Tab-separated table of C-alpha atoms in Angstrom:
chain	number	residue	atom	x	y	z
A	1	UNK	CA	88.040	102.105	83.564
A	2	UNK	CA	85.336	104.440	84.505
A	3	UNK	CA	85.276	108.444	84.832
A	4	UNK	CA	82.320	109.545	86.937
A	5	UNK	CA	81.703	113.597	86.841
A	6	UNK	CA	80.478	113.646	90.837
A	7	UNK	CA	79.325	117.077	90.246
A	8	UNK	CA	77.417	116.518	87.553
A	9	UNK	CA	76.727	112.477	87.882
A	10	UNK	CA	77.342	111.663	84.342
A	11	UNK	CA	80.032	109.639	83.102
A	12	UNK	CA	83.177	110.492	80.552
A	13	UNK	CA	84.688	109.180	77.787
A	14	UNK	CA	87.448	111.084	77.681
A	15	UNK	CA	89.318	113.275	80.323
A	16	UNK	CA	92.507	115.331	80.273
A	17	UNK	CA	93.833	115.634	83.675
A	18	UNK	CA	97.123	118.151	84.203
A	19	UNK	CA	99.532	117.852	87.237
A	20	UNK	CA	102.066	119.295	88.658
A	21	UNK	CA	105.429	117.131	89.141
A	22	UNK	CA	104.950	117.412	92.922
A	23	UNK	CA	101.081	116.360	92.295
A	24	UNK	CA	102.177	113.857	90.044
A	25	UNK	CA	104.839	112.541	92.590
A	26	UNK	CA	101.878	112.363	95.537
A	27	UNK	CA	99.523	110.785	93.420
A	28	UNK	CA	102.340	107.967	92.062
A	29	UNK	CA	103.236	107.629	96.013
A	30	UNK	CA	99.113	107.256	96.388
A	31	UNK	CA	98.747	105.041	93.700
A	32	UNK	CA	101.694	102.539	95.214
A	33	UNK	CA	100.104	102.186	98.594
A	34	UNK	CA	96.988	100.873	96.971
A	35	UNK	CA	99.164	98.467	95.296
A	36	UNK	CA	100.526	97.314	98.376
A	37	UNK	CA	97.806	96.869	100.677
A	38	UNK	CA	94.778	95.264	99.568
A	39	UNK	CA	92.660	96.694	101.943
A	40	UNK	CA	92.736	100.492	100.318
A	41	UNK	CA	90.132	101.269	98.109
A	42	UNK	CA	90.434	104.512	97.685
A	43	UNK	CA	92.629	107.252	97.724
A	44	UNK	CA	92.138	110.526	96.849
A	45	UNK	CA	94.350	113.711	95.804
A	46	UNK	CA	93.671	117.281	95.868
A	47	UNK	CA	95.187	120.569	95.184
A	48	UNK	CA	96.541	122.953	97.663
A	49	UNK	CA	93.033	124.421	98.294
A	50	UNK	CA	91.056	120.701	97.681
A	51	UNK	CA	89.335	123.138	94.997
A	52	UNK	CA	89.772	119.968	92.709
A	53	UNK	CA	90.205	116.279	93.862
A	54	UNK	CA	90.852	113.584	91.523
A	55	UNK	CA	89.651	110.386	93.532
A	56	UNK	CA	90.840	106.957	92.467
A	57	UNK	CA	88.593	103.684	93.613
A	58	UNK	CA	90.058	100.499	93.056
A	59	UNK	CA	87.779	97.734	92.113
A	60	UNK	CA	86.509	94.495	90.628
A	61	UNK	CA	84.076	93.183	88.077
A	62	UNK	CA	83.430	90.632	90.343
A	63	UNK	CA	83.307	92.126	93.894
A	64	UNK	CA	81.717	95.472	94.164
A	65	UNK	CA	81.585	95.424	98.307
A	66	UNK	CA	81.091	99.208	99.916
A	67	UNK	CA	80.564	101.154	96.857
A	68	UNK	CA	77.378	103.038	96.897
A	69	UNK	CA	74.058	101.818	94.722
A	70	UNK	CA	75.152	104.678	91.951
A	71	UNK	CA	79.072	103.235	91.877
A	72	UNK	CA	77.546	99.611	91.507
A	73	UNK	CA	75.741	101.022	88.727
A	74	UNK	CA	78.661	102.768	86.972
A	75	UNK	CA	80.616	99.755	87.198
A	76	UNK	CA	78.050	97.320	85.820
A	77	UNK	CA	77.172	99.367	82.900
A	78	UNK	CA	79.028	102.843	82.668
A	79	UNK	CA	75.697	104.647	82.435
């Protein structure tokens, strides 16, 4: 698992994340699809006013295909 701050482009050790049921429901609906097509790498969920988006990447150790130089980083070494 990694936790990338985007807005500040430092990664986390720890992160508390609080949902709403119906945000919970999307992103367990969200989370399913990835599971069931291979293709999706990504999904991402936001708030009413996409003031916050939690976005989830699925990935690899072994095949890091279409993630960006800074992702390959983060996955190699969580730095």
């Amino acid at each position: 698992m990694r936790i990338h701050d985007t807005y500040n482009d430092q990664t986390l050790r720890e992160l508390s994340l609080f949902l709403t049921t119906d945000e919970i429901a999307r992103l367990y609906g969200l989370l399913g699809s990835m599971l069931g097509d291979i293709r999706a790498k990504e999904t991402s969920l936001g708030d009413e006013s996409y003031e916050h988006v939690l976005t989830v990447h699925r990935y690899s150790p072994s095949e890091s295909t279409g993630f960006t130089p800074r992702q390959k980083q983060l996955l190699e070494g969580d730095a």
